[in-house]
Short mmCIF file of C-alpha atoms in Angstrom, two decimals:
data_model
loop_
_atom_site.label_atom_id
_atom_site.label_comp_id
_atom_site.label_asym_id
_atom_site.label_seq_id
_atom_site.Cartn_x
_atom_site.Cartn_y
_atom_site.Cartn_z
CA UNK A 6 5.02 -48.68 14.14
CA UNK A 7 4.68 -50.21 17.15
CA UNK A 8 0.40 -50.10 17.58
CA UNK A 9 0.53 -51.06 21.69
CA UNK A 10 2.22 -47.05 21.95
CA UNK A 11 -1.33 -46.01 19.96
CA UNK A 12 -3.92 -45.01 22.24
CA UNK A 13 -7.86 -44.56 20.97
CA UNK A 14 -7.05 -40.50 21.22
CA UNK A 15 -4.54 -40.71 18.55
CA UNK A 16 -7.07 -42.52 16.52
CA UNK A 17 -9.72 -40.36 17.09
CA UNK A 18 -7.86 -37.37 16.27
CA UNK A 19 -6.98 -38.56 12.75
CA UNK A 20 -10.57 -39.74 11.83
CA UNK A 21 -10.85 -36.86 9.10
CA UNK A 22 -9.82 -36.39 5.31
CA UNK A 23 -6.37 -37.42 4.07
CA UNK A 24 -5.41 -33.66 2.59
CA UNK A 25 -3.47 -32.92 0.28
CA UNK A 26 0.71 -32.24 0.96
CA UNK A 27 0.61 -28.89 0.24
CA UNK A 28 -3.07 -27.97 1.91
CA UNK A 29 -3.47 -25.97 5.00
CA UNK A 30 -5.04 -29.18 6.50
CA UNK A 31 -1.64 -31.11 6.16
CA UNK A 32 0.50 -28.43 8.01
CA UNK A 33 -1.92 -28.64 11.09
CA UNK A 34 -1.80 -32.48 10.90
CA UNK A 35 1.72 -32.37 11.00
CA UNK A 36 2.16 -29.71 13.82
CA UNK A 37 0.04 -31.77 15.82
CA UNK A 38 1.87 -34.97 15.59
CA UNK A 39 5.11 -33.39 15.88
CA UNK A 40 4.56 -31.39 18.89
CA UNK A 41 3.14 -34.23 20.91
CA UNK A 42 -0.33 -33.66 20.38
CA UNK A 43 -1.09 -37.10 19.22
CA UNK A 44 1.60 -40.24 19.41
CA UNK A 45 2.83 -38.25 22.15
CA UNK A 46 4.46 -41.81 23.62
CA UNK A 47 6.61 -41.87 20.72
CA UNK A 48 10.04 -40.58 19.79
CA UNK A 49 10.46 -37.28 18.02
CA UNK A 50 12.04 -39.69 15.38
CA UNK A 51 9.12 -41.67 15.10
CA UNK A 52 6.38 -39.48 15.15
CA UNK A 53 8.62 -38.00 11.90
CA UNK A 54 8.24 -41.14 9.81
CA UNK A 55 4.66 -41.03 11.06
CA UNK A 56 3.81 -37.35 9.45
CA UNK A 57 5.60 -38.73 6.45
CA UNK A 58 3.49 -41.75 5.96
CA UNK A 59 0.20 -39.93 6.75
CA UNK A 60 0.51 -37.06 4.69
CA UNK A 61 1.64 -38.84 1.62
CA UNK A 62 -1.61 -41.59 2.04
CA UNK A 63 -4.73 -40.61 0.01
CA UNK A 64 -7.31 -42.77 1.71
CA UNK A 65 -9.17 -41.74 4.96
CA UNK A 66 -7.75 -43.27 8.22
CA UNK A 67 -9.90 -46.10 9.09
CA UNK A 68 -11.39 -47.34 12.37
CA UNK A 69 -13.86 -50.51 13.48
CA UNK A 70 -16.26 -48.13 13.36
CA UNK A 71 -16.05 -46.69 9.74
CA UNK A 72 -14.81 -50.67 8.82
CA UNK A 73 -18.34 -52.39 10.35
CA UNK A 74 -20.05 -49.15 8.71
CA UNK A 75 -18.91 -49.85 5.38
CA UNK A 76 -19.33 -53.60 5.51
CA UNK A 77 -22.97 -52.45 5.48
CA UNK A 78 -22.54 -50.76 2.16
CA UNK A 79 -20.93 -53.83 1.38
CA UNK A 80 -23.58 -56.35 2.22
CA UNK A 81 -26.17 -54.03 0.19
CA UNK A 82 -24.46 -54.36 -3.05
CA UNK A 83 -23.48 -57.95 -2.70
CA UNK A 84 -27.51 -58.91 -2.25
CA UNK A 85 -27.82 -57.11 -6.07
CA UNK A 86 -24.46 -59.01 -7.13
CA UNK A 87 -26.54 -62.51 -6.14
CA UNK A 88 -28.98 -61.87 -8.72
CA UNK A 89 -27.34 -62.85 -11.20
CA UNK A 90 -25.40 -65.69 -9.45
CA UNK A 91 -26.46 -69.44 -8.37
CA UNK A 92 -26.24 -69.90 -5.23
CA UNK A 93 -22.95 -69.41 -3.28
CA UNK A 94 -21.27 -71.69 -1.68
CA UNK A 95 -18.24 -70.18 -1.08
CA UNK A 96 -17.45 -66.44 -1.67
CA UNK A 97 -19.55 -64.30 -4.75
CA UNK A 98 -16.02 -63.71 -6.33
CA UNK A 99 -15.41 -67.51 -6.87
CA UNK A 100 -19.29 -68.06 -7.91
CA UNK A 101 -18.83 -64.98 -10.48
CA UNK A 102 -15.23 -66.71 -11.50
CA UNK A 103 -16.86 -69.63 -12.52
CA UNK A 104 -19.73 -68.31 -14.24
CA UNK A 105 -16.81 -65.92 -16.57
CA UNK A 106 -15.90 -66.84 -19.71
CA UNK A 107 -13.69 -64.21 -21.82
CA UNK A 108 -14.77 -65.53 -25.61
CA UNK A 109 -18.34 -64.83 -23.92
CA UNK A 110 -17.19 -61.19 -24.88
CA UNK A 111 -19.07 -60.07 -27.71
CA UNK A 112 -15.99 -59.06 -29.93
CA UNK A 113 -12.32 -60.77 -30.35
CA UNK A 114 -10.81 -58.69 -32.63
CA UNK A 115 -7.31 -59.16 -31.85
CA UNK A 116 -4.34 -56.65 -31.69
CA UNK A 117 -0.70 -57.13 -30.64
CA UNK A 118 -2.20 -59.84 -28.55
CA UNK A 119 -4.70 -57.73 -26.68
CA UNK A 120 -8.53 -57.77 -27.38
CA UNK A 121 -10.89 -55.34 -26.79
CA UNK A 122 -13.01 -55.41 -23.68
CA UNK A 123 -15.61 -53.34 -22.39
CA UNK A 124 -15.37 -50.22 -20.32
CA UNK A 125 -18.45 -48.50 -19.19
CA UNK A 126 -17.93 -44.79 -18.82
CA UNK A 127 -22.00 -43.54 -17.97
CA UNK A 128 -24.91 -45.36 -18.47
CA UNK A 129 -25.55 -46.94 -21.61
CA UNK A 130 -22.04 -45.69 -22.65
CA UNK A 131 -20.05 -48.58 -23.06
CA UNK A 132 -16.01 -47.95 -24.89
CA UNK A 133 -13.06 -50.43 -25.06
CA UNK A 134 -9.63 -51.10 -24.05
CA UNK A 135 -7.01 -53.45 -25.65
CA UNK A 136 -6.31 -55.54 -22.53
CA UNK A 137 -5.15 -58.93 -22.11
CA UNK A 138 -7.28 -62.10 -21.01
CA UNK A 139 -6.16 -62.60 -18.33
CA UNK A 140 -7.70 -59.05 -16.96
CA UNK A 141 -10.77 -59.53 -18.52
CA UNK A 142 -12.52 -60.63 -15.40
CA UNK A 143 -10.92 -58.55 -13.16
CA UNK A 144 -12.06 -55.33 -14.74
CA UNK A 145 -15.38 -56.99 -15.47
CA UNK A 146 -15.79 -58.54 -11.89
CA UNK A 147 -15.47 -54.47 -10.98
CA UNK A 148 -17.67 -53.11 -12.93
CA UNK A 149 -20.93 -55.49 -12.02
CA UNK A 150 -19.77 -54.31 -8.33
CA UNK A 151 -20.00 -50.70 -9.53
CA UNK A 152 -23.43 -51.01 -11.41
CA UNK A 153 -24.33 -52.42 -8.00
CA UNK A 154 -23.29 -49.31 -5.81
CA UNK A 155 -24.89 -47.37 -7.96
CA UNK A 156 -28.26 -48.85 -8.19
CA UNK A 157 -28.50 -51.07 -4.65
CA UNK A 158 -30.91 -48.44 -3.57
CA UNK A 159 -33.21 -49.80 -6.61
CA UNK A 160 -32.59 -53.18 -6.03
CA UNK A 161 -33.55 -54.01 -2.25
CA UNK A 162 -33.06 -57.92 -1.77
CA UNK A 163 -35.54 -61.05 -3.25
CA UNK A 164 -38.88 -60.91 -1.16
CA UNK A 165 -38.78 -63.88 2.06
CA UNK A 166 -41.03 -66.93 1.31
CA UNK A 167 -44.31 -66.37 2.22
CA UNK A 168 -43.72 -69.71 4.84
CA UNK A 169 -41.23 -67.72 7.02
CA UNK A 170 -42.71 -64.45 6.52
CA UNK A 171 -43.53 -62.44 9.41
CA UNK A 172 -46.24 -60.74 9.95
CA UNK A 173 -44.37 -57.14 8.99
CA UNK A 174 -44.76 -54.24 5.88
CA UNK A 175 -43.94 -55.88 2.76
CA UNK A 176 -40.47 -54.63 1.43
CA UNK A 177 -40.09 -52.87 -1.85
CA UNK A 178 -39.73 -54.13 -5.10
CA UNK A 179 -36.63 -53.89 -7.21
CA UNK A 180 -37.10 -51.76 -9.92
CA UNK A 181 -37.41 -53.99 -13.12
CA UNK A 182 -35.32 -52.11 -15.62
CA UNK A 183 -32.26 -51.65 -13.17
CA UNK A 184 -31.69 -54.82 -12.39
CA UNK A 185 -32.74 -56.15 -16.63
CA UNK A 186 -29.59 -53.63 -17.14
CA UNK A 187 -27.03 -55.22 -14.79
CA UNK A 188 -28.16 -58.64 -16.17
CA UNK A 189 -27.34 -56.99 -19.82
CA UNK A 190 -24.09 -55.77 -18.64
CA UNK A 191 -22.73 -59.19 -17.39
CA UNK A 192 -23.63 -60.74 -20.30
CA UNK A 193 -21.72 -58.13 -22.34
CA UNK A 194 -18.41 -58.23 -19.80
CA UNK A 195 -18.62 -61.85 -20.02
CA UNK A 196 -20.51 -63.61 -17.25
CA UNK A 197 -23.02 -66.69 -17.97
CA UNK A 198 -25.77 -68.01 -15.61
CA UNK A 199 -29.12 -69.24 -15.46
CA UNK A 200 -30.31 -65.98 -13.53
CA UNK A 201 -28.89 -64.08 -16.14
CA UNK A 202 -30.43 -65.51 -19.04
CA UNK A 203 -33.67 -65.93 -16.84
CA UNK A 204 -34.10 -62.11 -16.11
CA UNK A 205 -32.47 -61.16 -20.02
CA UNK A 206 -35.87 -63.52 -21.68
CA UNK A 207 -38.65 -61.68 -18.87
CA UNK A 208 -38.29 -58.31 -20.38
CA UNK A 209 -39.36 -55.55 -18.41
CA UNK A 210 -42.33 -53.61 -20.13
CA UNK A 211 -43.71 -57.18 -19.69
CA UNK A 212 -43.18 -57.84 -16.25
CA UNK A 213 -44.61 -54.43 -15.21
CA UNK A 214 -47.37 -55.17 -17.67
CA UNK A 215 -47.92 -58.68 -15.82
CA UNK A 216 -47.76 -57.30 -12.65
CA UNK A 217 -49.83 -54.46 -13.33
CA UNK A 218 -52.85 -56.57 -14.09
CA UNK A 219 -52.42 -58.65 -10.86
CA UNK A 220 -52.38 -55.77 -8.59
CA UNK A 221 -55.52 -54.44 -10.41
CA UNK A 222 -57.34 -56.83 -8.93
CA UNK A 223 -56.31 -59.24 -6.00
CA UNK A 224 -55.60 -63.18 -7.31
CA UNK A 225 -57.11 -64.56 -4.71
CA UNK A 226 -60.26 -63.14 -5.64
CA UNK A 227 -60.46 -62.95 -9.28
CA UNK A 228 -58.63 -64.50 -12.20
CA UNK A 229 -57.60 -63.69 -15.94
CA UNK A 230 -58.39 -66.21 -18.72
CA UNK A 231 -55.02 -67.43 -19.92
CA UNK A 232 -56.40 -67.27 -23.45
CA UNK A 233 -56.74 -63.37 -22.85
CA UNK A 234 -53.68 -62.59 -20.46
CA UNK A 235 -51.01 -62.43 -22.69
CA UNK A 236 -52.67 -60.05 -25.54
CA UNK A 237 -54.31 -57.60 -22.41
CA UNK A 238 -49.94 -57.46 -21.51
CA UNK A 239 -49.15 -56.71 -25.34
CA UNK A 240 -52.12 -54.22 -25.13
CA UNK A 241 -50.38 -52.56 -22.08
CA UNK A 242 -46.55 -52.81 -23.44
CA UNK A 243 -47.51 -51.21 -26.85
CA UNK A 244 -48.82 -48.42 -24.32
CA UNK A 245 -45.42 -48.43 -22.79
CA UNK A 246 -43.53 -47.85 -26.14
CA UNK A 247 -45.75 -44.80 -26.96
CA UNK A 248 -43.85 -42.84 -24.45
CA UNK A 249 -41.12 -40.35 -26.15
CA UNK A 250 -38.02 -40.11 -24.66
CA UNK A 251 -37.20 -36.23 -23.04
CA UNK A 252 -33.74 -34.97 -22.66
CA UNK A 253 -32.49 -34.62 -18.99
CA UNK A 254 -33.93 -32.56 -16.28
CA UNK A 255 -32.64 -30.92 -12.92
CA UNK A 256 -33.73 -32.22 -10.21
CA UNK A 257 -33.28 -32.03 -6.27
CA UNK A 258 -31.20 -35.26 -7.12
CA UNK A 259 -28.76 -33.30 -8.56
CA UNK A 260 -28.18 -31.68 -5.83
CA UNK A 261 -25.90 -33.52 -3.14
CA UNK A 262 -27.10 -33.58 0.68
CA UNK A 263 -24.29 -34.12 3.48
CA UNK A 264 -21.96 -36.75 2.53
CA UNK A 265 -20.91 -39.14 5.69
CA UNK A 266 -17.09 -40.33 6.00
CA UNK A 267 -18.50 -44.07 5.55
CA UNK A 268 -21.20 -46.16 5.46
CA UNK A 269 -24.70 -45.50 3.68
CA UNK A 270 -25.18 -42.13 2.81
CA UNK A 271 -28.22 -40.43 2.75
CA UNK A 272 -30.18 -41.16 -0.92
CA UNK A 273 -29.74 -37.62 -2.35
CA UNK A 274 -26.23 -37.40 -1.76
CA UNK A 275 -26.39 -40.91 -3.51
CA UNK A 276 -27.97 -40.09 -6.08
CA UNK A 277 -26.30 -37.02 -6.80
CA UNK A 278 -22.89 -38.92 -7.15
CA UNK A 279 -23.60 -41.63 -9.15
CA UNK A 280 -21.83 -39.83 -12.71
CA UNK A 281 -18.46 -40.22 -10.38
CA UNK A 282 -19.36 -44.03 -9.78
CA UNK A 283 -17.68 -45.48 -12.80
CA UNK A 284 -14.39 -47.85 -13.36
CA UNK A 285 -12.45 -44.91 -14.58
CA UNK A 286 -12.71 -42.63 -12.09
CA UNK A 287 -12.85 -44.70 -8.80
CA UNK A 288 -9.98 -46.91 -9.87
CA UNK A 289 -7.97 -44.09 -11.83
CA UNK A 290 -4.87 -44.28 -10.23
CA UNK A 291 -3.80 -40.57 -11.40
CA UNK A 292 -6.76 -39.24 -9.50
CA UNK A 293 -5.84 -38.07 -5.98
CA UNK A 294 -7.93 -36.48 -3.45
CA UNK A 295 -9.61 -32.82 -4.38
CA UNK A 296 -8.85 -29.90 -1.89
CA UNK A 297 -11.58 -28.53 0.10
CA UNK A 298 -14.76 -30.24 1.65
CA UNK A 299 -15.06 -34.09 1.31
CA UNK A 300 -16.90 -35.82 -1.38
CA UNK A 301 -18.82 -38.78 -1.62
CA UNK A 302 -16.80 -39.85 -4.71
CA UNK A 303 -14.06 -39.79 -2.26
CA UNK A 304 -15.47 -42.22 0.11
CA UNK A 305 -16.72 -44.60 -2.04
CA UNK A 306 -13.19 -44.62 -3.71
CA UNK A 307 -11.57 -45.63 -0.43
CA UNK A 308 -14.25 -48.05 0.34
CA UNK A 309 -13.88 -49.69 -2.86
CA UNK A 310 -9.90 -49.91 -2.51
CA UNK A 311 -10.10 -50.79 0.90
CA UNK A 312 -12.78 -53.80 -0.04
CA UNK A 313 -10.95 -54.36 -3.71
CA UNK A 314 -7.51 -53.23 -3.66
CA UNK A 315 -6.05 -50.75 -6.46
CA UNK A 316 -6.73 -51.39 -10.22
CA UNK A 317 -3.14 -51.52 -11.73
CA UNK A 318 -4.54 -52.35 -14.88
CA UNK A 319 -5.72 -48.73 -15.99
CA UNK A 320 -2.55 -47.19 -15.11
CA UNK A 321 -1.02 -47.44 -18.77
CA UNK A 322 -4.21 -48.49 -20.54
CA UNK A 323 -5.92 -46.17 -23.35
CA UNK A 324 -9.70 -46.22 -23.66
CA UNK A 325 -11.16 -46.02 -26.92
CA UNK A 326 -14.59 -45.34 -28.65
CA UNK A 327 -15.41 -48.20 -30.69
CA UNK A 328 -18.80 -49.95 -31.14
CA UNK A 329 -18.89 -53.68 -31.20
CA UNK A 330 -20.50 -52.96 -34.56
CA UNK A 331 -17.49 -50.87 -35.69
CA UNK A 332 -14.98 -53.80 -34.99
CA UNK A 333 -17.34 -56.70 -36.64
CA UNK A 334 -16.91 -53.87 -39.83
CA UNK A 335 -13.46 -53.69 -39.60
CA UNK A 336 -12.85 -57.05 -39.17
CA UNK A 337 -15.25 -57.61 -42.17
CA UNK A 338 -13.43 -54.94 -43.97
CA UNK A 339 -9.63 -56.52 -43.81
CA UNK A 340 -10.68 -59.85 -44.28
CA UNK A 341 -12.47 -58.92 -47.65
CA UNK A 342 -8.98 -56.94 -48.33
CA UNK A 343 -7.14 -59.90 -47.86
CA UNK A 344 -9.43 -62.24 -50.09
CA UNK A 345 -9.22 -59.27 -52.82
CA UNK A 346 -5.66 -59.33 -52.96
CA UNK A 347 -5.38 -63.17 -53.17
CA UNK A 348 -7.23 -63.38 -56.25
CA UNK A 349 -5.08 -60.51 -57.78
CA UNK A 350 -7.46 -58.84 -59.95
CA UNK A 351 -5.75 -56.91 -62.81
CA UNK A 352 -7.03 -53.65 -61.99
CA UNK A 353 -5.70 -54.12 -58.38
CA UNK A 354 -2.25 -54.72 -59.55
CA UNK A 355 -2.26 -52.00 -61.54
CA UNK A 356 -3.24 -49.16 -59.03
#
């Protein structure tokens, strides 16, 4: 395509939804480009091969403004990325590179020269695939990014030094569980790093407990006996664990608000999405665009592509439930086998 024949009104007119081939949306797109509507300084040829290519994409058409509005999104989930990361010199995918490790995995139980690794399918739902090595950090190097657009909105960035602080509202806190989570799921998909194993030891029921106390009453005008401290935050944790869990409620969050073609949404349409946020269902390269109104699952799939490219690796790639603990068993299980049958036990050879 030659882009000095595209003008901005051919652009503009395709900023919507790629439809489907066969949806009433599609036949309008293509009347319009073939009757001169839009592209109208191309051939009748061209504008042919230009229906085909359109139709047959599953991504929304992009433009610098939906690009710049995006790289927002992006620049929020990289600042809860950088948590767990020294810092970065040149680029957080190199910085996470060299903090991976894949016999940091928690289980190498081998098979047809695949192990299993990781695949988080809700929260706190963690199964496996066979996969090779050499996409372990590929799939895990996803999936922090994923916890991360998920959760930014719990996460804002670190505080500035008090020295080059202005004189402006404080910003919010990250919430202390979310970000103790994405910590534990690095670890588990294989990264290592001193920020990791400094939020992992600061659990926390403790931190909120610390932090509680302070706020109670200002440091610079009172202060706790260090004798004391500690036991008043195991006094106010062992109130923490009294709590019993409740199964889920509905809430306004379930129900989405008006999803934007890019950039940040609005937080209840956010929120509302986050069960479609997941490895297998963004990168799921069966799953093509639904019919109808647009989703936010939708645009955070093309973001991600457009930022990450496709995942090839789940194309032929069966996910399995299997606990870490079941493998260990198993593992356990056929290596006693083995020793049994060495020793040949009479009773053995007979059955």
């Amino acid at each position: 395509m030659r882009l000095e024949k595209v003008s901005s009104e051919d652009v503009e007119a395709l900023q919507l939804r790629r439809p489907h081939v066969d949806s009433p949306e599609s036949s309008d797109i293509r009347t319009m480009i073939l009757n001169g509507h839009v592209f109208s300084s191309f051939t009748q040829c061209e504008r042919e091969a230009i229906v085909e290519r359109i139709i047959n994409m599953d991504v929304f058409i992009p433009s610098l403004y939906s690009f710049f509005e995006d790289f927002k999104l992006l620049e929020c989930w990289s600042n809860c990325i950088k948590r767990l990361c020294p810092p970065v010199q040149d680029s957080i995918q190199l910085t996470l590179r060299y903090m991976f490790n894949a016999s940091n995995t928690q289980d190498q139980y081998s098979k047809n020269g695949r192990n299993p690794f990781p695949i988080e399918l809700r929260h706190d739902d963690i199964a496996y695939a066979n996969l090779k090595t050499c996409d372990f950090f590929d799939l895990g190097y996803r999936q922090l990014w994923l916890f991360s657009v998920r959760n930014y909105h719990r996460m804002p960035p670190e505080p500035i030094k008090k020295g080059r602080l202005l004189a402006t509202p404080n910003r919010g806190e990250a919430d202390y569980h979310t970000v103790y989570h994405m910590a534990k799921l690095a670890e588990k998909l294989g990264f290592r790093s001193n920020q990791i194993e400094d939020i992992l030891n600061d659990p926390p029921d403790r931190k909120i407990a610390y932090n509680m106390l302070l706020k109670a009453r200002d440091p610079s005008a009172f202060r706790y006996s260090p004798a004391k401290i500690e036991r008043f935050v195991d006094v106010i944790v062992r109130c923490f664990d009294s709590a019993k869990a409740i199964g889920p409620t509905s809430s306004t969050a379930d129900i989405p608000g008006p999803v934007h073609r890019c950039g940040i949404q609005q937080i209840d349409a956010h929120i509302g999405s986050t069960n479609m946020l997941y490895l297998t269902q963004i990168f799921d390269p069966t799953t093509r665009m639904t019919k109808g109104a647009i989703e936010i699952g939708q645009v955070y799939r093309w973001v991600l592509k457009c930022f990450f490219g496709p995942c090839d690796v789940l194309a032929d790639v069966e996910i399995f439930r299997r606990t870490t603990r079941n493998l260990k068993r198993k593992h356990s299980t056929e290596k006693l086998k083995q020793e049994r049958h060495s020793k040949k036990r009479p009773h053995l050879l007979q059955s």
